[in-house]
Short mmCIF file of C-alpha atoms in Angstrom, two decimals:
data_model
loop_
_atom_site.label_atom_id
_atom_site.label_comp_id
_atom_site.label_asym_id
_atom_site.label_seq_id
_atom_site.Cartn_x
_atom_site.Cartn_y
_atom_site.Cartn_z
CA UNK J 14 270.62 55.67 -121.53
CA UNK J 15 273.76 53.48 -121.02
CA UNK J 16 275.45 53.24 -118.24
CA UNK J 17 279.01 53.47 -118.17
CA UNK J 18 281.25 50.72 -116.62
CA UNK J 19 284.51 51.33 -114.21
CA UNK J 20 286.15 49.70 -116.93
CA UNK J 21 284.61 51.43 -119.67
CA UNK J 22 286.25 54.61 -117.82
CA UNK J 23 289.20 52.71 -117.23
CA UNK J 24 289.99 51.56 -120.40
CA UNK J 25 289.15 54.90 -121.84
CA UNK J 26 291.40 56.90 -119.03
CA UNK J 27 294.27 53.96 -120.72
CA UNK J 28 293.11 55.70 -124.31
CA UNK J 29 294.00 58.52 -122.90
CA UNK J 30 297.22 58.04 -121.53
CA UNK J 31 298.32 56.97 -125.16
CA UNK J 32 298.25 61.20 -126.15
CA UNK J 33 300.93 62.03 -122.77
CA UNK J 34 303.02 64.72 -123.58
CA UNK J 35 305.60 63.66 -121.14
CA UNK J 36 309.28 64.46 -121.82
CA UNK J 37 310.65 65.45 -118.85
CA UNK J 38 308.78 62.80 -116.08
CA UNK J 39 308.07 59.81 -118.39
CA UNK J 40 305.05 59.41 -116.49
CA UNK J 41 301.70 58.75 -118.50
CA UNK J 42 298.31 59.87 -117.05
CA UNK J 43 295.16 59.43 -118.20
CA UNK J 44 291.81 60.29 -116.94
CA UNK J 45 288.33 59.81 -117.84
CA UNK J 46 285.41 61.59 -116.31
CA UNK J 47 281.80 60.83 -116.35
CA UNK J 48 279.17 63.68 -116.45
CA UNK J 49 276.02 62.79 -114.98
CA UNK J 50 274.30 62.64 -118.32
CA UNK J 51 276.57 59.72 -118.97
CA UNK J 52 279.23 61.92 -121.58
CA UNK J 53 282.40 60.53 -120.94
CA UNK J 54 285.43 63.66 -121.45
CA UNK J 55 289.21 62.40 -121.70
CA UNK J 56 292.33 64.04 -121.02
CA UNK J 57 296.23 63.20 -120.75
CA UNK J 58 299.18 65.22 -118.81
CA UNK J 59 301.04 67.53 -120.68
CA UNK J 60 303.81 68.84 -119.53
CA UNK J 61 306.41 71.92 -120.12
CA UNK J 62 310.00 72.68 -119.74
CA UNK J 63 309.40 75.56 -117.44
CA UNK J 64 307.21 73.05 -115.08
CA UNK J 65 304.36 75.18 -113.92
CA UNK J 66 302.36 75.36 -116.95
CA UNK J 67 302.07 71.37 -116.56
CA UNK J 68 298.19 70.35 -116.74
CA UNK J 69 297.59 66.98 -115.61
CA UNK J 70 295.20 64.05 -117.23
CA UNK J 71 292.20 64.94 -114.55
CA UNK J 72 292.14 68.98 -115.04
CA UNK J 73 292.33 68.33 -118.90
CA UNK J 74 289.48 66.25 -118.72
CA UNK J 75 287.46 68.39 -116.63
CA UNK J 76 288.59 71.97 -118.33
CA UNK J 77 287.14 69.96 -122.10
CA UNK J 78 284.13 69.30 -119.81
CA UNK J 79 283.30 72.53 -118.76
CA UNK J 80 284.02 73.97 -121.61
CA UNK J 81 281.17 72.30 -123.41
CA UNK J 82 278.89 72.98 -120.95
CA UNK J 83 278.86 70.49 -118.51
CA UNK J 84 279.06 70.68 -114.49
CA UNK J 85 277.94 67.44 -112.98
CA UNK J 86 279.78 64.61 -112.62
CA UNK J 87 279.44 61.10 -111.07
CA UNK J 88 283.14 59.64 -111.51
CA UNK J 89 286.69 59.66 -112.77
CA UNK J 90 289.06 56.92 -113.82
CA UNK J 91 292.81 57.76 -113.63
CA UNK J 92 294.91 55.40 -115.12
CA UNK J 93 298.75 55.55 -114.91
CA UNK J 94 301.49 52.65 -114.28
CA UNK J 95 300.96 52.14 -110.67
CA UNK J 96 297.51 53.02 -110.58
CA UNK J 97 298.74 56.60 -108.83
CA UNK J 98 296.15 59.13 -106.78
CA UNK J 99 295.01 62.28 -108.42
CA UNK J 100 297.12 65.19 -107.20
CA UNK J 101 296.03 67.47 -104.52
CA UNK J 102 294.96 70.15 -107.10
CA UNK J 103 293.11 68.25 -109.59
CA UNK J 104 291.47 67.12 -105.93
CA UNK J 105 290.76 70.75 -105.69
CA UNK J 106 289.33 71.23 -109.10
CA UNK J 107 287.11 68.38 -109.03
CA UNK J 108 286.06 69.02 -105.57
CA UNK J 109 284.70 71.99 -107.06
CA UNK J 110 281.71 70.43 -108.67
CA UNK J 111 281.52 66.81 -107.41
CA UNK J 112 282.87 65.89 -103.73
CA UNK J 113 280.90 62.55 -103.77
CA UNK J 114 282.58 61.84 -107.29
CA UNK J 115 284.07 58.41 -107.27
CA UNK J 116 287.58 57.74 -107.69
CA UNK J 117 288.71 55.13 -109.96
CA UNK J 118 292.52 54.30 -109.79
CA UNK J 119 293.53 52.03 -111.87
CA UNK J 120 296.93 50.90 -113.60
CA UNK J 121 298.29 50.53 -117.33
CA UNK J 122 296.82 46.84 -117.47
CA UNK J 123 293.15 48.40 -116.40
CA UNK J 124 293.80 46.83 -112.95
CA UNK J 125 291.79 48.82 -110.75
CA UNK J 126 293.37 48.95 -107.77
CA UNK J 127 291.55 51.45 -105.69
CA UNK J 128 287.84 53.00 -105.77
CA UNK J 129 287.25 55.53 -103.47
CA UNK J 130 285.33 58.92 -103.50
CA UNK J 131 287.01 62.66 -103.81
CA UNK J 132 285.63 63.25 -100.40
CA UNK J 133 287.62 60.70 -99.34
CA UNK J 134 290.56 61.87 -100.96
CA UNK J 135 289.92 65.87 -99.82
CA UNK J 136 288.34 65.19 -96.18
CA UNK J 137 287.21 68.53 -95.15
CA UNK J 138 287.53 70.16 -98.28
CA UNK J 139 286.87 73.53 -99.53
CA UNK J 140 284.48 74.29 -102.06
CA UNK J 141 281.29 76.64 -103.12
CA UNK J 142 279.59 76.00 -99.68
CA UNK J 143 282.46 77.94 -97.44
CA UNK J 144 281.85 80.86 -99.82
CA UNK J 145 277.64 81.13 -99.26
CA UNK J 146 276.74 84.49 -97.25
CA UNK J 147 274.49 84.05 -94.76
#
């Protein structure tokens, strides 16, 4: 199997970003997450006029994911025009299923400006192991 580079995700997180449904910010995301068995989902914000219903690049990416069936994952790129941070619920989300995930931030240009791991981003984070009974 082929392994997927940072800036294979990057470049494809840029892809992404192209699809944006962003009237109202004017701020493009894109994300691309790797599942461990190297499938590579995409997503892009969309946004809506009453705000809440906004889904963001990462949570698209990871919803088309799960929907097909797949629940481990090894990284994400996120590409937008200052190479921003993924939000504190798609940190959440993706917590849910990969807290050593790497994070791949990167910027329009496929700069990548930081590379980090959701750990990182979420220290002490909540996920399936808080809920275990003992």
């Amino acid at each position: 199997m082929a392994t997927t580079s940072d800036q294979q995700l990057v470049a494809a997180a840029i892809a992404a970003s192209q699809q944006a449904y962003i009237p109202y910010s004017r701020y493009a995301v894109g994300a691309a997450l790797l599942a461990s068995d190297g499938t590579v989902y995409t997503g892009c914000n969309v946004e809506s006029a009453s705000y809440s219903p906004t889904i963001c690049a990462e949570r698209t990416a990871l919803v088309k994911a799960i929907s097909e069936g797949k629940r481990e994952f090894t990284a994400v790129a996120v590409a937008t025009r200052d190479a921003g941070s993924p939000c504190g619920v798609c940190r959440q989300l993706l917590y849910e299923f990969s807290p050593p995930m790497r994070v791949i931030m990167a910027d329009m240009a496929g700069n990548i400006r930081v590379t980090t791991t959701l750990k990182a981003l979420l220290p002490h984070g909540f996920g399936p192991a808080n809920l275990q009974v003992e």
